[in-house]
Tab-separated table of C-alpha atoms and ligand atoms in Angstrom:
chain	number	residue	atom	x	y	z
A	19	MET	CA	13.773	-173.167	-32.764
A	20	LEU	CA	10.605	-172.085	-34.494
A	21	TYR	CA	8.600	-175.194	-33.708
A	22	LEU	CA	9.197	-174.895	-29.990
A	23	ASN	CA	8.407	-171.229	-30.261
A	24	ARG	CA	5.001	-171.860	-31.814
A	25	ILE	CA	4.124	-174.572	-29.390
A	26	THR	CA	4.791	-172.447	-26.366
A	27	ALA	CA	3.073	-169.444	-27.882
A	28	ARG	CA	-0.080	-171.419	-28.579
A	29	ALA	CA	-0.113	-173.566	-25.496
A	30	SER	CA	-2.464	-172.696	-22.734
A	31	GLY	CA	0.401	-172.531	-20.281
A	32	PRO	CA	4.074	-173.264	-19.609
A	33	LEU	CA	5.678	-176.585	-20.643
A	34	PRO	CA	6.915	-179.296	-18.290
A	35	VAL	CA	10.754	-179.488	-18.415
A	36	SER	CA	10.437	-183.017	-19.838
A	37	GLN	CA	8.548	-181.709	-22.864
A	38	TYR	CA	11.075	-178.937	-23.441
A	39	MET	CA	13.920	-181.483	-23.257
A	40	GLN	CA	12.117	-183.940	-25.521
A	41	LEU	CA	11.487	-181.285	-28.176
A	42	CYS	CA	15.045	-179.950	-28.034
A	43	LEU	CA	16.668	-183.392	-28.295
A	44	SER	CA	14.235	-185.550	-30.237
A	45	HIS	CA	11.902	-183.383	-32.305
A	46	PRO	CA	11.801	-185.197	-35.707
A	47	ILE	CA	13.201	-182.213	-37.641
A	48	GLU	CA	14.651	-179.761	-35.189
A	49	GLY	CA	15.805	-182.112	-32.400
A	50	TYR	CA	19.499	-182.079	-31.530
A	51	TYR	CA	20.041	-185.807	-32.113
A	52	MET	CA	17.860	-185.917	-35.216
A	53	LYS	CA	19.783	-183.506	-37.424
A	54	GLN	CA	22.313	-184.449	-40.049
A	55	HIS	CA	25.582	-183.703	-38.296
A	56	THR	CA	28.525	-184.236	-40.573
A	57	GLY	CA	32.215	-183.477	-40.466
A	58	ASP	CA	32.893	-180.565	-38.143
A	59	ALA	CA	29.237	-180.356	-37.180
A	60	ASP	CA	29.235	-183.834	-35.614
A	61	VAL	CA	27.826	-183.794	-32.083
A	62	PHE	CA	30.509	-186.189	-30.789
A	63	GLY	CA	34.265	-185.929	-30.591
A	64	SER	CA	36.767	-183.115	-30.182
A	65	LYS	CA	35.029	-180.908	-32.776
A	66	GLY	CA	31.515	-181.694	-31.570
A	67	ASP	CA	29.700	-180.763	-28.379
A	68	PHE	CA	30.736	-183.631	-26.133
A	69	THR	CA	32.913	-186.751	-26.067
A	70	THR	CA	31.934	-190.128	-24.669
A	71	SER	CA	34.184	-192.834	-23.205
A	72	PRO	CA	34.089	-195.166	-26.248
A	73	GLU	CA	34.990	-192.210	-28.470
A	74	ILE	CA	38.029	-191.531	-26.265
A	75	SER	CA	39.551	-195.001	-26.119
A	76	GLN	CA	38.894	-198.419	-27.674
A	77	VAL	CA	39.828	-199.954	-24.310
A	78	PHE	CA	36.435	-198.951	-22.926
A	79	GLY	CA	34.452	-201.233	-25.263
A	80	GLU	CA	37.040	-203.976	-24.941
A	81	LEU	CA	36.794	-204.122	-21.145
A	82	LEU	CA	32.996	-204.026	-21.215
A	83	CYS	CA	33.059	-206.998	-23.586
A	84	LEU	CA	35.347	-208.922	-21.218
A	85	TRP	CA	32.933	-208.321	-18.335
A	86	PHE	CA	30.000	-209.731	-20.295
A	87	LEU	CA	31.988	-212.737	-21.438
A	88	SER	CA	32.975	-213.508	-17.843
A	89	ILE	CA	29.268	-213.604	-16.903
A	90	TRP	CA	28.315	-215.694	-19.924
A	91	ARG	CA	31.110	-218.152	-19.182
A	92	SER	CA	30.199	-218.362	-15.480
A	93	PRO	CA	29.511	-221.991	-14.589
A	94	GLN	CA	27.226	-223.542	-17.176
A	95	GLY	CA	26.201	-220.208	-18.718
A	96	ASN	CA	27.611	-220.842	-22.159
A	97	ILE	CA	26.286	-224.432	-22.124
A	98	GLN	CA	22.760	-223.384	-21.140
A	99	TYR	CA	22.722	-220.411	-23.491
A	100	PRO	CA	24.692	-221.249	-26.617
A	101	LYS	CA	23.520	-218.065	-28.344
A	102	ILE	CA	24.412	-214.455	-27.538
A	103	ARG	CA	22.405	-211.421	-28.595
A	104	TYR	CA	23.547	-207.808	-28.223
A	105	VAL	CA	21.159	-205.003	-27.263
A	106	GLU	CA	22.358	-201.390	-27.041
A	107	LEU	CA	20.400	-198.323	-25.966
A	108	GLY	CA	21.416	-195.089	-27.747
A	109	PRO	CA	24.511	-196.408	-29.588
A	110	GLY	CA	25.581	-192.956	-30.962
A	111	ARG	CA	28.166	-193.456	-33.712
A	112	GLY	CA	28.343	-197.186	-33.036
A	113	THR	CA	31.912	-197.018	-31.727
A	114	LEU	CA	31.279	-198.960	-28.524
A	115	MET	CA	29.449	-201.696	-30.405
A	116	SER	CA	32.306	-201.937	-32.941
A	117	ASP	CA	34.953	-202.278	-30.224
A	118	PHE	CA	32.747	-204.815	-28.481
A	119	ILE	CA	32.312	-206.982	-31.580
A	120	ARG	CA	35.994	-206.693	-32.510
A	121	THR	CA	36.902	-207.960	-29.026
A	122	LEU	CA	34.315	-210.724	-29.101
A	123	SER	CA	35.643	-211.944	-32.417
A	124	MET	CA	39.014	-212.743	-30.831
A	125	TRP	CA	37.553	-215.926	-29.343
A	126	PRO	CA	35.980	-218.605	-31.544
A	127	GLU	CA	33.370	-219.727	-29.022
A	128	PRO	CA	31.567	-216.404	-28.286
A	129	MET	CA	32.012	-215.423	-31.924
A	130	GLU	CA	30.206	-218.578	-32.945
A	131	ALA	CA	27.489	-217.886	-30.361
A	132	PHE	CA	26.889	-214.299	-31.495
A	133	THR	CA	23.623	-214.248	-33.408
A	134	SER	CA	21.812	-210.924	-33.339
A	135	ILE	CA	22.089	-207.164	-32.779
A	136	HIS	CA	19.218	-205.045	-31.455
A	137	LEU	CA	19.617	-201.273	-31.324
A	138	VAL	CA	17.268	-198.853	-29.574
A	139	GLU	CA	17.708	-195.535	-31.353
A	140	THR	CA	15.224	-192.796	-32.228
A	141	SER	CA	17.423	-190.766	-34.579
A	142	GLN	CA	17.586	-191.762	-38.270
A	143	THR	CA	20.868	-189.902	-38.593
A	144	MET	CA	22.411	-191.927	-35.789
A	145	ARG	CA	20.926	-195.147	-37.184
A	146	SER	CA	22.732	-194.689	-40.462
A	147	ARG	CA	26.025	-193.952	-38.636
A	148	GLN	CA	25.545	-197.134	-36.628
A	149	GLY	CA	24.792	-199.129	-39.770
A	150	GLN	CA	28.021	-197.917	-41.390
A	151	ALA	CA	30.091	-198.698	-38.287
A	152	LEU	CA	28.631	-202.206	-38.122
A	153	GLN	CA	29.253	-202.890	-41.775
A	154	THR	CA	32.909	-202.006	-41.307
A	155	VAL	CA	33.468	-204.185	-38.269
A	156	LEU	CA	31.470	-207.137	-39.582
A	157	SER	CA	33.243	-207.138	-42.929
A	158	ASN	CA	36.680	-206.824	-41.330
A	159	LYS	CA	36.258	-209.681	-38.991
A	160	ARG	CA	34.190	-211.899	-41.235
A	161	LEU	CA	31.845	-212.301	-38.297
A	162	ASP	CA	28.958	-212.393	-40.671
A	163	GLU	CA	30.356	-215.289	-42.664
A	164	GLY	CA	27.810	-218.026	-43.184
A	165	ARG	CA	25.308	-216.257	-40.949
A	166	ASN	CA	23.185	-213.212	-41.374
A	167	ILE	CA	23.817	-210.754	-38.550
A	168	THR	CA	21.604	-207.892	-39.637
A	169	PRO	CA	20.980	-205.253	-36.988
A	170	VAL	CA	17.395	-204.462	-36.071
A	171	TRP	CA	16.517	-200.943	-34.898
A	172	TYR	CA	13.711	-200.026	-32.500
A	173	ASP	CA	12.284	-196.703	-31.341
A	174	SER	CA	11.773	-198.019	-27.851
A	175	ILE	CA	13.118	-200.759	-25.587
A	176	ASP	CA	9.491	-201.944	-25.316
A	177	ASP	CA	9.750	-203.233	-28.887
A	178	VAL	CA	12.828	-205.414	-28.287
A	179	PRO	CA	11.555	-209.025	-28.431
A	180	GLU	CA	12.002	-211.508	-25.611
A	181	ALA	CA	15.082	-213.705	-25.895
A	182	ALA	CA	14.791	-217.274	-27.118
A	183	GLU	CA	15.151	-220.049	-24.513
A	184	ASP	CA	18.764	-220.705	-25.449
A	185	GLU	CA	19.809	-217.070	-25.841
A	186	PHE	CA	21.958	-214.927	-23.506
A	187	THR	CA	21.092	-211.205	-23.664
A	188	ILE	CA	23.735	-208.493	-23.335
A	189	VAL	CA	22.442	-204.957	-22.746
A	190	VAL	CA	24.706	-201.905	-22.909
A	191	ALA	CA	23.712	-198.297	-22.191
A	192	ASN	CA	26.467	-195.707	-22.139
A	193	GLU	CA	25.398	-192.072	-21.792
A	194	PHE	CA	21.834	-192.991	-22.699
A	195	PHE	CA	19.940	-192.405	-19.460
A	196	ASP	CA	21.278	-188.851	-19.006
A	197	ALA	CA	19.550	-187.809	-22.244
A	198	LEU	CA	16.110	-188.939	-21.050
A	199	PRO	CA	13.657	-186.142	-20.251
A	200	ILE	CA	13.361	-185.062	-16.629
A	201	ASN	CA	10.712	-183.227	-14.668
A	202	ILE	CA	11.715	-180.931	-11.829
A	203	LEU	CA	9.706	-180.813	-8.625
A	204	GLU	CA	10.032	-178.434	-5.701
A	205	GLU	CA	9.331	-179.887	-2.293
A	206	ARG	CA	6.837	-177.251	-1.299
A	207	GLY	CA	3.907	-179.544	-1.780
A	208	PHE	CA	5.689	-180.981	-4.834
A	209	ARG	CA	4.993	-178.162	-7.207
A	210	GLU	CA	6.412	-178.560	-10.675
A	211	ILE	CA	9.058	-176.315	-12.220
A	212	MET	CA	7.888	-175.415	-15.721
A	213	VAL	CA	9.352	-173.723	-18.783
A	214	ASP	CA	7.666	-170.502	-19.827
A	215	THR	CA	8.315	-168.044	-22.640
A	216	LEU	CA	9.689	-164.660	-21.699
A	217	SER	CA	7.750	-162.826	-24.335
A	218	PRO	CA	4.138	-162.371	-23.207
A	219	THR	CA	2.506	-161.766	-26.616
A	220	PRO	CA	2.111	-164.686	-29.013
A	221	ALA	CA	2.625	-162.407	-32.035
A	222	ALA	CA	5.987	-161.164	-30.761
A	223	THR	CA	7.043	-164.691	-29.777
A	224	LEU	CA	6.316	-166.008	-33.248
A	225	LYS	CA	8.558	-163.439	-34.874
A	226	SER	CA	11.509	-163.522	-32.546
A	227	GLU	CA	13.728	-166.356	-31.371
A	228	PRO	CA	12.227	-167.916	-28.266
A	229	SER	CA	13.471	-166.947	-24.853
A	230	PHE	CA	12.531	-169.083	-21.939
A	231	ARG	CA	12.579	-169.029	-18.158
A	232	PHE	CA	11.704	-171.364	-15.324
A	233	VAL	CA	8.499	-170.762	-13.381
A	234	VAL	CA	7.049	-172.629	-10.405
A	235	SER	CA	3.527	-173.958	-10.909
A	236	ARG	CA	1.030	-172.544	-8.452
A	237	GLU	CA	-0.131	-175.869	-7.145
A	238	ALA	CA	0.563	-179.597	-7.342
A	239	THR	CA	-0.797	-181.302	-10.461
A	240	PRO	CA	-1.783	-184.970	-10.937
A	241	ARG	CA	1.568	-185.407	-12.750
A	242	SER	CA	3.647	-183.924	-9.950
A	243	GLU	CA	1.746	-186.026	-7.377
A	244	LEU	CA	2.460	-189.158	-9.389
A	245	LEU	CA	6.143	-188.332	-9.919
A	246	SER	CA	6.669	-187.602	-6.226
A	247	ARG	CA	5.544	-191.162	-5.470
A	248	LEU	CA	7.994	-192.826	-7.838
A	249	SER	CA	10.423	-193.414	-4.974
A	250	PRO	CA	9.869	-193.498	-1.181
A	251	ARG	CA	13.058	-191.392	-0.911
A	252	PHE	CA	11.298	-188.387	-2.409
A	253	SER	CA	8.940	-188.014	0.560
A	254	LYS	CA	11.884	-187.402	2.906
A	255	LEU	CA	13.283	-184.358	1.164
A	256	PRO	CA	13.740	-181.101	3.061
A	257	ASN	CA	11.141	-178.417	2.417
A	258	GLY	CA	12.035	-176.168	-0.508
A	259	SER	CA	14.516	-178.588	-2.099
A	260	ARG	CA	14.236	-179.473	-5.761
A	261	ILE	CA	14.509	-182.874	-7.417
A	262	GLU	CA	14.962	-183.913	-11.003
A	263	ILE	CA	12.996	-187.053	-11.853
A	264	ALA	CA	13.284	-189.047	-15.070
A	265	SER	CA	10.170	-191.218	-15.006
A	266	SER	CA	11.118	-192.769	-18.356
A	267	ALA	CA	14.447	-193.865	-16.809
A	268	TRP	CA	12.435	-195.801	-14.236
A	269	ARG	CA	10.285	-197.414	-16.919
A	270	ILE	CA	13.218	-198.253	-19.196
A	271	GLY	CA	15.262	-199.575	-16.254
A	272	ARG	CA	12.459	-201.946	-15.388
A	273	LYS	CA	12.070	-203.137	-18.964
A	274	LEU	CA	15.831	-203.630	-19.239
A	275	ALA	CA	15.800	-205.845	-16.148
A	276	GLU	CA	12.876	-207.829	-17.601
A	277	LEU	CA	14.851	-208.470	-20.784
A	278	ILE	CA	17.671	-210.175	-18.901
A	279	SER	CA	15.705	-211.598	-15.983
A	280	SER	CA	15.827	-215.288	-15.255
A	281	ARG	CA	14.487	-217.813	-12.830
A	282	GLY	CA	16.377	-219.426	-9.982
A	283	GLU	CA	16.415	-223.167	-9.452
A	284	SER	CA	13.986	-224.371	-6.782
A	285	MET	CA	15.628	-226.856	-4.393
A	286	GLY	CA	14.073	-227.977	-1.125
A	287	GLY	CA	11.993	-224.815	-0.778
A	288	GLU	CA	15.020	-222.638	-1.484
A	289	THR	CA	15.692	-220.705	-4.671
A	290	ARG	CA	19.262	-221.248	-5.781
A	291	PRO	CA	20.996	-219.141	-8.383
A	292	PHE	CA	21.148	-220.399	-11.914
A	293	ALA	CA	23.495	-219.145	-14.577
A	294	PRO	CA	22.184	-215.674	-15.518
A	295	LYS	CA	20.246	-215.517	-18.764
A	296	GLY	CA	21.545	-212.054	-19.449
A	297	ALA	CA	23.518	-209.120	-18.104
A	298	ALA	CA	23.572	-205.356	-18.465
A	299	LEU	CA	25.945	-202.475	-17.861
A	300	ILE	CA	24.595	-198.956	-17.433
A	301	ILE	CA	27.248	-196.253	-17.478
A	302	ASP	CA	26.505	-192.596	-16.973
A	303	TYR	CA	27.231	-189.560	-14.899
A	304	GLY	CA	25.265	-189.451	-11.727
A	305	ASP	CA	25.190	-190.986	-8.276
A	306	GLU	CA	23.065	-193.036	-5.908
A	307	HIS	CA	20.649	-190.199	-5.187
A	308	ALA	CA	18.379	-187.690	-6.882
A	309	PHE	CA	19.909	-184.404	-8.034
A	310	GLY	CA	18.378	-180.979	-7.685
A	311	SER	CA	20.165	-178.819	-10.233
A	312	SER	CA	22.170	-180.971	-12.627
A	313	PHE	CA	20.074	-180.131	-15.721
A	314	ARG	CA	22.546	-178.510	-18.129
A	315	ALA	CA	23.461	-177.879	-21.757
A	316	PHE	CA	26.685	-178.399	-23.707
A	317	LYS	CA	27.810	-176.717	-26.872
A	318	SER	CA	31.319	-177.159	-28.291
A	319	HIS	CA	32.457	-178.722	-24.976
A	320	ARG	CA	31.267	-175.600	-23.157
A	321	LEU	CA	28.617	-175.521	-20.458
A	322	VAL	CA	25.878	-173.163	-21.636
A	323	ASP	CA	22.459	-172.069	-20.394
A	324	VAL	CA	19.750	-174.691	-20.985
A	325	PHE	CA	17.722	-172.062	-22.830
A	326	GLU	CA	20.544	-171.010	-25.152
A	327	ASP	CA	19.916	-172.118	-28.728
A	328	PRO	CA	17.251	-174.832	-28.180
A	329	GLY	CA	17.803	-177.840	-30.448
A	330	MET	CA	21.450	-176.927	-31.076
A	331	CYS	CA	22.881	-177.986	-27.692
A	332	ASP	CA	23.104	-181.294	-25.899
A	333	LEU	CA	20.782	-181.288	-22.884
A	334	THR	CA	21.572	-183.625	-20.034
A	335	ALA	CA	20.843	-184.368	-16.376
A	336	ASN	CA	22.665	-186.589	-13.891
A	337	VAL	CA	21.314	-190.103	-13.483
A	338	ASP	CA	19.750	-191.176	-10.172
A	339	PHE	CA	21.205	-194.698	-9.961
A	340	ALA	CA	19.168	-195.410	-6.813
A	341	LEU	CA	15.996	-194.903	-8.885
A	342	LEU	CA	17.274	-197.295	-11.552
A	343	LYS	CA	17.932	-199.916	-8.881
A	344	GLU	CA	14.475	-199.368	-7.387
A	345	SER	CA	12.941	-199.825	-10.828
A	346	MET	CA	14.597	-203.238	-11.131
A	347	ALA	CA	13.823	-204.523	-7.646
A	348	ASP	CA	11.205	-207.260	-7.404
A	349	ILE	CA	10.294	-207.321	-11.055
A	350	GLY	CA	8.860	-210.793	-10.439
A	351	ILE	CA	7.735	-211.655	-13.987
A	352	SER	CA	6.639	-215.269	-13.493
A	353	ASP	CA	9.356	-215.699	-10.833
A	354	ASN	CA	11.996	-214.148	-13.030
A	355	THR	CA	14.237	-211.606	-11.331
A	356	ALA	CA	17.368	-209.598	-11.880
A	357	THR	CA	20.085	-208.545	-9.438
A	358	THR	CA	21.845	-205.169	-9.480
A	359	HIS	CA	25.548	-204.749	-8.662
A	360	GLY	CA	27.135	-201.456	-7.610
A	361	SER	CA	27.106	-198.800	-8.759
A	362	LEU	CA	30.875	-198.336	-8.871
A	363	MET	CA	32.896	-195.352	-9.969
A	364	GLN	CA	33.985	-195.802	-13.592
A	365	SER	CA	37.634	-195.547	-12.475
A	366	ASP	CA	37.184	-198.474	-10.054
A	367	PHE	CA	35.355	-200.579	-12.611
A	368	LEU	CA	37.853	-200.050	-15.424
A	369	THR	CA	41.017	-200.389	-13.323
A	370	GLN	CA	39.738	-203.595	-11.718
A	371	MET	CA	38.909	-204.915	-15.186
A	372	GLY	CA	42.561	-204.486	-16.178
A	373	LEU	CA	42.684	-201.105	-17.915
A	374	PHE	CA	46.385	-200.476	-17.250
A	375	LEU	CA	47.490	-203.885	-18.448
A	376	ARG	CA	45.553	-203.455	-21.675
A	377	LEU	CA	46.951	-199.939	-22.198
A	378	GLN	CA	50.464	-201.277	-21.697
A	379	THR	CA	49.924	-203.965	-24.337
A	380	LEU	CA	48.549	-201.443	-26.829
A	381	MET	CA	51.443	-199.075	-26.175
A	382	GLU	CA	54.057	-201.793	-26.562
A	383	ARG	CA	52.622	-202.616	-29.974
A	384	GLN	CA	52.903	-199.003	-31.100
A	385	ARG	CA	56.330	-197.845	-32.319
A	386	ASP	CA	55.414	-194.227	-32.904
A	387	TYR	CA	56.123	-192.227	-29.725
A	388	THR	CA	53.344	-189.646	-30.267
A	389	LYS	CA	50.758	-192.363	-30.883
A	390	ARG	CA	51.952	-194.228	-27.788
A	391	ARG	CA	51.428	-191.097	-25.718
A	392	GLU	CA	47.955	-190.629	-27.259
A	393	ILE	CA	46.920	-194.148	-26.226
A	394	GLU	CA	48.158	-193.490	-22.704
A	395	THR	CA	46.510	-190.058	-22.338
A	396	ALA	CA	43.164	-191.317	-23.665
A	397	GLY	CA	43.199	-194.371	-21.377
A	398	TYR	CA	44.034	-192.285	-18.312
A	399	ARG	CA	41.252	-189.842	-19.139
A	400	LEU	CA	38.701	-192.627	-18.671
A	401	VAL	CA	39.777	-193.141	-15.062
A	402	ASN	CA	41.119	-189.739	-14.068
A	403	SER	CA	39.083	-188.319	-11.213
A	404	ALA	CA	41.129	-185.212	-10.430
A	405	ASP	CA	40.984	-183.416	-13.790
A	406	PRO	CA	37.566	-181.864	-14.618
A	407	ARG	CA	37.870	-183.442	-18.093
A	408	GLY	CA	38.547	-186.825	-16.496
A	409	MET	CA	35.697	-189.333	-16.406
A	410	GLY	CA	36.741	-191.584	-13.543
A	411	LYS	CA	34.736	-190.167	-10.678
A	412	VAL	CA	31.725	-188.464	-12.216
A	413	PHE	CA	30.773	-191.553	-14.210
A	414	ARG	CA	29.340	-194.603	-12.494
A	415	VAL	CA	28.790	-198.174	-13.641
A	416	LEU	CA	25.771	-200.239	-12.627
A	417	GLY	CA	25.888	-203.961	-13.339
A	418	VAL	CA	22.744	-206.088	-13.647
A	419	THR	CA	22.569	-209.852	-13.990
A	420	GLY	CA	19.543	-212.048	-14.566
A	421	GLY	CA	18.353	-214.252	-11.736
A	422	VAL	CA	18.710	-214.308	-7.966
A	423	GLU	CA	21.794	-213.078	-6.137
A	424	HIS	CA	24.829	-215.346	-6.094
A	425	ASP	CA	26.936	-215.563	-2.911
A	426	ILE	CA	29.673	-213.632	-4.630
A	427	ALA	CA	28.848	-210.668	-6.843
A	428	PRO	CA	30.480	-210.714	-10.266
A	429	TRP	CA	33.918	-209.151	-10.497
A	430	PRO	CA	34.578	-206.227	-9.928
A	431	PHE	CA	31.368	-205.528	-7.994
A	432	GLN	CA	32.316	-207.275	-4.740
A	433	LYS	CA	31.148	-205.355	-1.686
A	434	ALA	CA	34.718	-204.975	-0.410
A	435	ILE	CA	35.606	-202.505	-3.113
A	436	GLY	CA	32.689	-200.254	-2.480
A	437	SER	CA	29.512	-201.408	-4.156
A	438	CYS	CA	26.408	-199.937	-2.551
B	30	SAH	N1	26.207	-194.464	-26.348
B	30	SAH	C1	26.873	-193.560	-27.261
B	30	SAH	C2	26.107	-192.263	-27.534
B	30	SAH	C3	25.517	-191.482	-26.393
B	30	SAH	S1	24.586	-190.069	-26.949
B	30	SAH	C4	28.281	-193.296	-26.793
B	30	SAH	O1	28.604	-193.672	-25.686
B	30	SAH	O2	29.074	-192.733	-27.559
B	30	SAH	C5	22.919	-190.610	-26.765
B	30	SAH	C6	22.404	-191.526	-27.845
B	30	SAH	O3	21.077	-191.917	-27.476
B	30	SAH	C7	22.284	-190.956	-29.243
B	30	SAH	O4	22.542	-191.977	-30.168
B	30	SAH	C8	20.819	-190.509	-29.313
B	30	SAH	O5	20.337	-190.389	-30.613
B	30	SAH	C9	20.156	-191.615	-28.525
B	30	SAH	N2	18.902	-191.265	-27.852
B	30	SAH	C10	18.650	-190.171	-27.107
B	30	SAH	N3	17.410	-190.233	-26.554
B	30	SAH	C11	16.892	-191.414	-26.955
B	30	SAH	C12	15.644	-192.088	-26.702
B	30	SAH	N4	14.711	-191.548	-25.939
B	30	SAH	N5	15.449	-193.284	-27.255
B	30	SAH	C13	16.407	-193.875	-28.030
B	30	SAH	N6	17.602	-193.290	-28.292
B	30	SAH	C14	17.838	-192.079	-27.771
């Protein structure tokens, strides 16, 4: 990656990991997500570098849609908010959104309520894939009939407008947060781990392909000081341990909660829950803590070194769901709040949402034996936690609803089945 090469050669010192990740994934010309990937060179799917849950089975998007509809229909929700808008962060090929809309269109009421689509996507290549996918689903289902549901794209969640008074906001983010740049700190006075070139002479570096290595900065910097204060948990880490911190995940998490936040109803000095004005599902690999060494690269479904072929591999790091929850706590925008639910393992979320019943229905409708088996295998892969290719255990689902906490968390996030 020549651009990265030049930058590092000319820079006064090593790069923060976040900058390396940003350049590799999102550089306008050489970034991994920005390139024209077609046919066999597609980044997703069996021939690409990685596969996501919606690409594996349509059931994923269908069950997510059912969850959102159950929140919208919760007492008075659909009366108070007769309009629904859909916001997705990093929609990839648009498969999840297509399955979502197809499911929504099975009921006249939510279909009637569906008014707008807002997509946060930095890659032009991905935007055009999403546009094509939407065109197909909207034309098939005649959802667009009589109304003009034109998607709007944004570079950042900050640009997504506030919802109208009568609008319910749905936010979906599947495998979005893991692609956000991280910084790595070492708890030895919170010194930052940086990316340096191996070749010491700028002239040699410019000619050859870049080779990189991690180095530890000599002392704490204003950035590392600031990052170490992002969560009170980070001050309790054992000496010498490393943590990966995605500060943009914190910022985006907070903005996401603001988008769906709503006010409670004040009654006799008490704030009582109202119907939520929006809801979100964040699905990703990770857990309820910070990770130290999850930063990794994928190429053709193979785990490779993060410095192998910059710009040609998917770079990813596990999501710290505890940090996301901290980012959403006490947002307090003119008394508006949001409540987090979970996180739950993806296998728990999907099975409780009725995955097996849905798979059975799809299989019964299919006469071809091989296709029936394919539906079954794909569905099980979403919840399998034993097989390394299975997504049940490593993926987690965080639910967020606007407003103050209700007595009972929305299904399937009840405490009894393991929400944190
Ligand atoms: N949600 C999809 C795709 C996940 S891949 C699925 O489940 O199949 C990550 C997606 O996020 C890609 O579309 C990529 O272009 C986009 N993306 C990555 N970093 C981004 C950023 N900082 N802002 C907006 N979109 C981003």
